[in-house]
Short mmCIF file of C-alpha atoms and ligand atoms in Angstrom, two decimals:
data_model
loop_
_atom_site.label_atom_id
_atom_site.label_comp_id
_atom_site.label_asym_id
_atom_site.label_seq_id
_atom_site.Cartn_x
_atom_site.Cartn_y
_atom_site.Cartn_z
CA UNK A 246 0.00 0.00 0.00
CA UNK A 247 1.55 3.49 -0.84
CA UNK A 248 0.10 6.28 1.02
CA UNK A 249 1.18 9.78 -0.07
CA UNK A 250 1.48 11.66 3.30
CA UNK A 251 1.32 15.82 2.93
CA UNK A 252 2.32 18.00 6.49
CA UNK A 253 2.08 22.08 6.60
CA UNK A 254 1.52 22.64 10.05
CA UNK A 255 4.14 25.25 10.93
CA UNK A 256 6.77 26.14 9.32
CA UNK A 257 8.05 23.59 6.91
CA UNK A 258 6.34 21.81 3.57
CA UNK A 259 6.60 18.61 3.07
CA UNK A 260 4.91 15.35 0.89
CA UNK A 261 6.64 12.02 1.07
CA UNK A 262 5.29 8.72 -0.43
CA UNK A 263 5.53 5.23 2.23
CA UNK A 264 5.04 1.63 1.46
CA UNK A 265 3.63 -0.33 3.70
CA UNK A 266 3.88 1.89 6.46
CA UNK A 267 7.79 2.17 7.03
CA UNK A 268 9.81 1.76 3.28
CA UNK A 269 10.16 5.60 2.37
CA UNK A 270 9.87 5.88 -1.37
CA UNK A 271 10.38 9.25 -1.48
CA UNK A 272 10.76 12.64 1.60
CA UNK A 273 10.57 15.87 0.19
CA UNK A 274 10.68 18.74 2.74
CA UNK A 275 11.50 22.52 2.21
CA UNK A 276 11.90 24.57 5.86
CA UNK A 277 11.09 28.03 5.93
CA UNK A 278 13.78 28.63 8.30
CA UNK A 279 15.43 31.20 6.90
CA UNK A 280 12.44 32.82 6.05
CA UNK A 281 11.52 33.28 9.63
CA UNK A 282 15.09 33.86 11.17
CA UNK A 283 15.24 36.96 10.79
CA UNK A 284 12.13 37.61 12.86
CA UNK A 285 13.20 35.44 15.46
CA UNK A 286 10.12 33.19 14.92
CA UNK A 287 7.74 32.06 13.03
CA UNK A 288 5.04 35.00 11.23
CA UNK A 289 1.82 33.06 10.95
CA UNK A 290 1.03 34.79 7.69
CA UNK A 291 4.67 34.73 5.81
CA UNK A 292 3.86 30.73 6.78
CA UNK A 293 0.90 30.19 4.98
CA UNK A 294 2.09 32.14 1.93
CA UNK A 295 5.05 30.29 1.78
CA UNK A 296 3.24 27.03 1.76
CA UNK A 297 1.21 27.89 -1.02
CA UNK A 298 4.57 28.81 -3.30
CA UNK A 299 5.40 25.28 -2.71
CA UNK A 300 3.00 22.71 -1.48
CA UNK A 301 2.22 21.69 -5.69
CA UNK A 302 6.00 21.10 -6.47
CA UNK A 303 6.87 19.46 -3.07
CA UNK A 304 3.86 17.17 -4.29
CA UNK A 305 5.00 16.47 -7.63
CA UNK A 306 8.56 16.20 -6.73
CA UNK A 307 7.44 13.40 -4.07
CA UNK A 308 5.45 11.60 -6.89
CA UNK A 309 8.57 11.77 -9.59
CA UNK A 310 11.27 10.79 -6.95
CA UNK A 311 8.72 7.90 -5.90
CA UNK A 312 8.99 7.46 -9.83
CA UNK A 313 4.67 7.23 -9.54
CA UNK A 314 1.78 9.49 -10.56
CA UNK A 315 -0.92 10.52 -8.50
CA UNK A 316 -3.50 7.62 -9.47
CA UNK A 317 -0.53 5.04 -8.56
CA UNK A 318 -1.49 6.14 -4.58
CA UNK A 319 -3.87 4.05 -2.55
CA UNK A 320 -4.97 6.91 -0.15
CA UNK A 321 -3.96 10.53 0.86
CA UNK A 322 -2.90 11.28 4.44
CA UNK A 323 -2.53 15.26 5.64
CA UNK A 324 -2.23 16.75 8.60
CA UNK A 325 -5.23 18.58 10.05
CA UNK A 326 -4.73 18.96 13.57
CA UNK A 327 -2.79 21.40 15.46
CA UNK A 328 -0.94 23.61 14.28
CA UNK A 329 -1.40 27.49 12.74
CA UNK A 330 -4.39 27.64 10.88
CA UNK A 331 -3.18 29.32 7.52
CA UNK A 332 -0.60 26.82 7.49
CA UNK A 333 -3.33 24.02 8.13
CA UNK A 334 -5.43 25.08 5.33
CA UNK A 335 -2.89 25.05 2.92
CA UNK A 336 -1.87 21.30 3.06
CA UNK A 337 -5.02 20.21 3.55
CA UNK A 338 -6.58 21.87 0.62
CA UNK A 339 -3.82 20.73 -1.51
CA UNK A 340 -4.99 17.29 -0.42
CA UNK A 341 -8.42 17.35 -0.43
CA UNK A 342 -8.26 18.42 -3.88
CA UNK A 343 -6.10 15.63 -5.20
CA UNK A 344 -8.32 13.17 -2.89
CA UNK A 345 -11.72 14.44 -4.56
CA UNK A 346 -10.41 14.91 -8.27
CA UNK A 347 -8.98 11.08 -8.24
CA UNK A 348 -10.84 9.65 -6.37
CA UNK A 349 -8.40 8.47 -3.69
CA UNK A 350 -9.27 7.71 -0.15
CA UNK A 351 -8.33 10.64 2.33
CA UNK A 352 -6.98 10.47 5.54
CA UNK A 353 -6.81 13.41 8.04
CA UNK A 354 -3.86 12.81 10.62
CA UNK A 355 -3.32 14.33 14.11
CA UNK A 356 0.07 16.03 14.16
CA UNK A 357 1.16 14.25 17.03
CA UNK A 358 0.64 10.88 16.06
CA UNK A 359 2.82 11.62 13.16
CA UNK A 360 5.74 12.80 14.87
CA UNK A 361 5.39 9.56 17.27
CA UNK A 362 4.91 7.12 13.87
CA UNK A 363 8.48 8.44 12.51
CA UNK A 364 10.18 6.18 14.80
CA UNK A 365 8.41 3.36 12.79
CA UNK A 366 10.17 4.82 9.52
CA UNK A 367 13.37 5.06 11.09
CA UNK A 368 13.99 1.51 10.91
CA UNK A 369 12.62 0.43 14.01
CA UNK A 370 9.75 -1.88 15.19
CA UNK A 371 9.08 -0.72 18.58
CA UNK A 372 7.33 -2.99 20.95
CA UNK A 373 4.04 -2.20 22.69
CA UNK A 374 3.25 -1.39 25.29
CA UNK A 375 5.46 1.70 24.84
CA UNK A 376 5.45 5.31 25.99
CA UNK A 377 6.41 7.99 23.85
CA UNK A 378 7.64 11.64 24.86
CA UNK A 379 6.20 13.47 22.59
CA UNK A 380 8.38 16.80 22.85
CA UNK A 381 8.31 19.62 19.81
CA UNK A 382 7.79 23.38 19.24
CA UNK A 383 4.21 23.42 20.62
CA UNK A 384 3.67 20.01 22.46
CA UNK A 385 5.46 18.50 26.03
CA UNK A 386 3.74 15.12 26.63
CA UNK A 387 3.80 11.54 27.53
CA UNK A 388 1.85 9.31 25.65
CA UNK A 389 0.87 5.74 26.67
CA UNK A 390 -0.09 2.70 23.62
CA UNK A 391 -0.55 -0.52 24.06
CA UNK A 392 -1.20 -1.24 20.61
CA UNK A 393 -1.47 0.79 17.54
CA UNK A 394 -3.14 3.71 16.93
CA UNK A 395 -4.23 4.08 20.42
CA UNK A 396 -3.05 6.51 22.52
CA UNK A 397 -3.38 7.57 26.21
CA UNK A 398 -2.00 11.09 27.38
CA UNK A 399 0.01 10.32 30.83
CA UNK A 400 1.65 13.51 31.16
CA UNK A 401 1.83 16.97 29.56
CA UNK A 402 3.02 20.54 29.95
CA UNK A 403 0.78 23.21 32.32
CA UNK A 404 2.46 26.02 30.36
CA UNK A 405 5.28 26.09 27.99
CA UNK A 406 6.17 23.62 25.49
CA UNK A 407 10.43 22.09 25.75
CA UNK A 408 10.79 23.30 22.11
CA UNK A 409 9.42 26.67 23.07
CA UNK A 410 11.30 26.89 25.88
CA UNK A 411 14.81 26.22 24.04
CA UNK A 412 13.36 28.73 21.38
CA UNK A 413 12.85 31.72 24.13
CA UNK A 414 16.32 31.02 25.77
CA UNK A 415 18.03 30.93 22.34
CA UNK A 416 16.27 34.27 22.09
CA UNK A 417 17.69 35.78 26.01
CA UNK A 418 20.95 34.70 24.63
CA UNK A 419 21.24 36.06 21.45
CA UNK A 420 21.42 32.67 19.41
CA UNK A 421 19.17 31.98 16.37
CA UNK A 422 15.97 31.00 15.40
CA UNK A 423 15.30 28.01 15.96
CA UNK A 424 16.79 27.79 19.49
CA UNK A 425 16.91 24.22 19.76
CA UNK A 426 19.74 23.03 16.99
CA UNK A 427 21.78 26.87 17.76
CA UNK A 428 21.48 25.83 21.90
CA UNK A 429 22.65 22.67 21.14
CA UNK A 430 25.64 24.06 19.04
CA UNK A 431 26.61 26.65 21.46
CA UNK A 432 26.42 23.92 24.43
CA UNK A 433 29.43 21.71 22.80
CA UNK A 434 31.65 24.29 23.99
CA UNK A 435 30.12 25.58 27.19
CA UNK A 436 30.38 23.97 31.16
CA UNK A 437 26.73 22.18 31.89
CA UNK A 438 27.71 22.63 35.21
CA UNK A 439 28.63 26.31 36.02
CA UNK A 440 24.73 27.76 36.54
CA UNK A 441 22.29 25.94 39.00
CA UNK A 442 19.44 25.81 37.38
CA UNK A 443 16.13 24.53 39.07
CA UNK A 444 14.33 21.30 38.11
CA UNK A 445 10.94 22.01 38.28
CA UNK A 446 8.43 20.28 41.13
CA UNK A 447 5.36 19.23 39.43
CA UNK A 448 3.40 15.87 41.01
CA UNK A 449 2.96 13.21 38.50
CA UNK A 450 4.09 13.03 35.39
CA UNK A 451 3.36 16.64 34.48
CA UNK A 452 5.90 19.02 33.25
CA UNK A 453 6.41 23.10 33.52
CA UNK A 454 8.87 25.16 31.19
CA UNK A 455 7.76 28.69 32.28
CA UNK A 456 9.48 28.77 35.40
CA UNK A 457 13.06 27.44 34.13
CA UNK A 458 12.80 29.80 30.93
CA UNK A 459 12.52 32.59 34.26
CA UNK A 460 15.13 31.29 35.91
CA UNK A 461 17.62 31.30 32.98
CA UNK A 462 16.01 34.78 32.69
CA UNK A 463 16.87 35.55 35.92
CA UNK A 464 20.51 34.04 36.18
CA UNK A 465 21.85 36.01 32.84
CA UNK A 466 20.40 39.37 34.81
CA UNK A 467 22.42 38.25 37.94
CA UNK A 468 25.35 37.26 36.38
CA UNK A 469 25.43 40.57 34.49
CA UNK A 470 24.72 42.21 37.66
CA UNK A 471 21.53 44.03 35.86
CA UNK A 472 18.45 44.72 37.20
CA UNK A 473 15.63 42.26 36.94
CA UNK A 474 13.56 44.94 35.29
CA UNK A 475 16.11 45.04 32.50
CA UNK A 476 14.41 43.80 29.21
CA UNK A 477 15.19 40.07 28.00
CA UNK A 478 16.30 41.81 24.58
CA UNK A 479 19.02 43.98 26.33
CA UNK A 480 20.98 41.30 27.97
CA UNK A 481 22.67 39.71 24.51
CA UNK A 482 24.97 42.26 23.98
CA UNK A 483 26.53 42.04 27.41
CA UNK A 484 27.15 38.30 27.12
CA UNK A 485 30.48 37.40 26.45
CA UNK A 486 30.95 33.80 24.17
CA UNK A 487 31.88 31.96 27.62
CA UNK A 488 28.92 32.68 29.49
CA UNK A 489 26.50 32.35 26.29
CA UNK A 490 28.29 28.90 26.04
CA UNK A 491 27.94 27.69 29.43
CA UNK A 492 24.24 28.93 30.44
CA UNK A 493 22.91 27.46 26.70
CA UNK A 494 24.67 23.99 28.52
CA UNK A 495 23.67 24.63 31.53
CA UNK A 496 19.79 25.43 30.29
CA UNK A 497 20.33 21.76 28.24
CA UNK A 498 21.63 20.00 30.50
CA UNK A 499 18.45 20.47 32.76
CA UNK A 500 16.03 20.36 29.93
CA UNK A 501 17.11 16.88 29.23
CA UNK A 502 17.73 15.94 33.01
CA UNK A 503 13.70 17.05 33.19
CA UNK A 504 12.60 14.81 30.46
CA UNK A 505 14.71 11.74 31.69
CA UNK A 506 13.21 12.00 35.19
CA UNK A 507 9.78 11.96 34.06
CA UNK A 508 10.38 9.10 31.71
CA UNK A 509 11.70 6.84 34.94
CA UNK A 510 8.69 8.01 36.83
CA UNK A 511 6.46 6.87 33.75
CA UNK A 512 8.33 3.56 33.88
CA UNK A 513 7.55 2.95 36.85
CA UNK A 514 3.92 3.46 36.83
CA UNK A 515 3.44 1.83 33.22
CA UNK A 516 5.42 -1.67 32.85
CA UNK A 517 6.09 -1.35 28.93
CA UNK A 518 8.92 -2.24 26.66
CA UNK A 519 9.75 0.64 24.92
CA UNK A 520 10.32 4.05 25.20
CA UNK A 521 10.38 6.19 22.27
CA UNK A 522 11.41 10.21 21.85
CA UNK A 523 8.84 11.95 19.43
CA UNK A 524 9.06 15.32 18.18
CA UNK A 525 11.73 18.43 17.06
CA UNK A 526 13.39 18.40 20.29
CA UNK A 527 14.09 14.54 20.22
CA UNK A 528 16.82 15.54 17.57
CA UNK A 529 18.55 16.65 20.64
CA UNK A 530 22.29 14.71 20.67
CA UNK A 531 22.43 15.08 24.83
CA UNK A 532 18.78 13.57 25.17
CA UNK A 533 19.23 10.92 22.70
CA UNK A 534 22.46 9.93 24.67
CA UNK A 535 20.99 10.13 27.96
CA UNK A 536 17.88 8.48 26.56
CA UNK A 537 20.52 5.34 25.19
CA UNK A 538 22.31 5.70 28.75
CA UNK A 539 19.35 4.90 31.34
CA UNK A 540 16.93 2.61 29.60
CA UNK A 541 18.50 0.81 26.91
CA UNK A 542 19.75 -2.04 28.98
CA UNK A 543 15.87 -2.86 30.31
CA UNK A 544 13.73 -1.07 27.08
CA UNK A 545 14.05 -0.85 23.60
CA UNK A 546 14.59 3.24 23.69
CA UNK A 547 14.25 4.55 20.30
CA UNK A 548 14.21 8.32 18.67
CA UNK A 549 13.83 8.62 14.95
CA UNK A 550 16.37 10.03 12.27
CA UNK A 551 17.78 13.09 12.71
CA UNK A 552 15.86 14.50 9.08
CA UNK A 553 12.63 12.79 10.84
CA UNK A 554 12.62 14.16 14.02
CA UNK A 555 11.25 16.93 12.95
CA UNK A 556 8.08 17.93 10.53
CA UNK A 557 8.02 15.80 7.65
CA UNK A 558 5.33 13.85 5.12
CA UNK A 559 6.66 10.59 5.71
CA UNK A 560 5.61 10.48 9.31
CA UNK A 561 1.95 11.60 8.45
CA UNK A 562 1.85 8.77 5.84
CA UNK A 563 3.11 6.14 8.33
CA UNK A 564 0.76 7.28 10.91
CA UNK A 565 -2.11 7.29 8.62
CA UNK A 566 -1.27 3.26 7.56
CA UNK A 567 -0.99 1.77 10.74
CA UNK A 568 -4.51 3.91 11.35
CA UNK A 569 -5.87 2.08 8.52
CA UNK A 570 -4.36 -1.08 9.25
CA UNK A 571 -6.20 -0.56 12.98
CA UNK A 572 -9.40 -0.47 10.72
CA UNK A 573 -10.40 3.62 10.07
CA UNK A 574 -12.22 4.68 7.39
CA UNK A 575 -11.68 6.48 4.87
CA UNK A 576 -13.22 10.76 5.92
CA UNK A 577 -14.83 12.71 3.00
CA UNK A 578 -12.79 15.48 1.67
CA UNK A 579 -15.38 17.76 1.48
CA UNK A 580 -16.39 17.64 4.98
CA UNK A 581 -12.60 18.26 6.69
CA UNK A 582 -12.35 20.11 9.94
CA UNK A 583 -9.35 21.59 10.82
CA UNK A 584 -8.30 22.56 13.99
CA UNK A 585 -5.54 25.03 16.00
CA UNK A 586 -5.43 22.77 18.47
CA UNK A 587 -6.63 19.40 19.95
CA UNK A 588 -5.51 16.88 22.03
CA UNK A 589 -4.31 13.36 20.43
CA UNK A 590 -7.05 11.02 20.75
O1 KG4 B 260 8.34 19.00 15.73
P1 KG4 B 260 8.81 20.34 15.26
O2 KG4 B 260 9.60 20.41 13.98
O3 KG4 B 260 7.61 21.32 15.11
C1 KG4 B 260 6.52 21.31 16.01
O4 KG4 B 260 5.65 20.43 15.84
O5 KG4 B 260 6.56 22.14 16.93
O6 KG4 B 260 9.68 20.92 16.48
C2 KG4 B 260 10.31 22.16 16.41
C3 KG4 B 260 11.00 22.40 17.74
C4 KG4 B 260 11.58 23.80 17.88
O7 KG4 B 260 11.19 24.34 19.13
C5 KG4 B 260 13.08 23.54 17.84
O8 KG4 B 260 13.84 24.51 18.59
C6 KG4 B 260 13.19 22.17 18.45
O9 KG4 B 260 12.08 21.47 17.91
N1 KG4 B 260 14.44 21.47 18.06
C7 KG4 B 260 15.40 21.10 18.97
C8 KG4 B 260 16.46 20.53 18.20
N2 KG4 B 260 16.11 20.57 16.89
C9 KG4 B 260 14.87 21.14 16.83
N3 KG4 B 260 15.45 21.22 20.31
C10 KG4 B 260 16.56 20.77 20.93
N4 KG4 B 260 17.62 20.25 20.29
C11 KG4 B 260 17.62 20.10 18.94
N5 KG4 B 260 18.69 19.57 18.32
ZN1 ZN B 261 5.93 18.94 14.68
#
């Protein structure tokens, strides 16, 4: 079966073709990255209209390198659920269109259950029951399956998302958009250990960002000897390459100590045999390392490909076959909701 997967939820475009649910024929994928570096983020609007320049050719370009045509695919999977709305509307249209003018069975995907699903096209076979940290630009949660296609939320943020959180301290500290790969960068050549930075208390298997992006906040102002009423944006150019170095380690090294914690707790709550990272942030090197370091003697611990880690078709075709293969049906086209934001069900 060959499923022709289409994602445009933020701020890349991508269309990949799958076989069988993990055999990528073809994983085309254009970031708008340097589009939105220069703001520091990503414009909602500069999105969408970016996504419309290119969501036709990233399509085609999936079908040729797939060496197939459009009436060669057995269904259509796009993501419809969460993400920016402009962005939303423009992959989905793309694919309704395609689904209703071949008549091709179409196959809305949650976002999240993509990201999870690229493990499964990263040459792995994970074993259920699993839990997956599902950790990205907008999303901090654990998700429990037993089996495919089924998913129970176990833990999740109360305010910011890990991805966001690496995104705003990039910001504090003068590094690029996006914060995660340019924190990661800087921390290869700063001291993890020189600033004490708080692990959050939250019961369960909850997780809070807002108070450690505060507390990095609050360390650069200190170690600057600045006022805490001195702006976020005014403490870069006091920084010297040292300190940036050490507090975007520092700021990692906690961020990852967080998300190992909470996976231990999980594990001992949930008896399951593997644990799998989901999401941009599980492109991490530290995580993936520490992820390796604590559970791969007792779990199968899994992250997917570096290029898959983050948005990509492939992951929203994969999802989508092993949602068919569970037994769901085929949604009409014309009738496709789309949705900012919803919770993984
Ligand atoms: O999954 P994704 O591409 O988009 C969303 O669904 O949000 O994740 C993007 C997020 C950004 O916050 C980015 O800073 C983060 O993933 N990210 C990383 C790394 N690469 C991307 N965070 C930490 N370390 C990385 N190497
Ligand atoms: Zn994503």
């Amino acid at each position: 079966m060959k499923i022709l997967g289409i994602e445009s939820s933020c701020d890349e475009t991508a269309a990949a073709i799958i076989k069988n649910g993990n055999t990528i024929l073809s994983n085309v994928i254009i970031s708008q990255i340097d589009i939105h570096a220069s703001y520091g983020g990503v414009i909602p609007e500069i999105a969408a209209r970016s996504h419309i320049e290119v969501i036709n050719p990233i399509i085609n370009q999936a079908l040729s390198q797939a060496n197939l045509v459009i009436q060669d695919v057995d269904a259509i999977a796009v993501t419809h659920t969460p993400g920016l709305v402009g962005s939303l509307l423009i992959g989905t249209l793309a694919a309704r269109t395609l689904a209703i003018i071949n008549n091709i069975p179409f196959y809305p995907v949650h976002h999240l259950k993509s990201h999870i699903y690229a493990n499964w096209i990263s040459g792995h076979q994970p074993e259920f029951p699993l839990i997956a940290a599902v950790i990205s630009g907008g999303h901090t949660q654990i998700i429990y399956m037993n089996r495919h296609d089924h998913f129970e939320i176990i833990g999740t943020t109360r305010d910011d998302a890990i991805g966001e959180c690496f995104d705003k301290i990039a910001k504090i500290l003068g590094l690029p958009y996006p914060g995660g790969p340019a924190i990661a960068k800087a921390a290869e050549k700063g001291n993890s250990t020189r600033y004490q930075l708080p692990i959050p208390k939250v019961n369960g298997l909850d997780f809070s960002f807002s108070g450690l992006k505060t507390a990095v906040l609050r360390a650069v102002q200190k170690e600057l000897n600045l006022p805490i009423t001195t702006p976020s944006y005014e403490l870069q150019k006091h920084l010297s390459e040292q300190q940036i170095t050490d507090f975007a380690a520092s700021f990692q090294a906690t961020a990852v100590k967080i998300i190992i914690q909470k996976l231990k707790k999980a594990t001992q709550k949930y008896p399951v045999r593997s644990i799998l990272l989901a999401g941009g942030v599980s492109a991490n090197q530290l995580l993936r390392e520490e992820l390796q370091k604590n559970f791969a003697e007792n779990y199968q611990a899994f992250y997917p490909q570096p290029n898959l880690s983050t948005d990509n078709g492939a992951m929203v075709a994969s999802a989508a076959y092993y949602s068919i293969q569970a037994g769901e049906k085929p949604s009409d086209p014309y009738e496709l909701d789309i949705s900012p934001r919803s919770t993984i069900k």
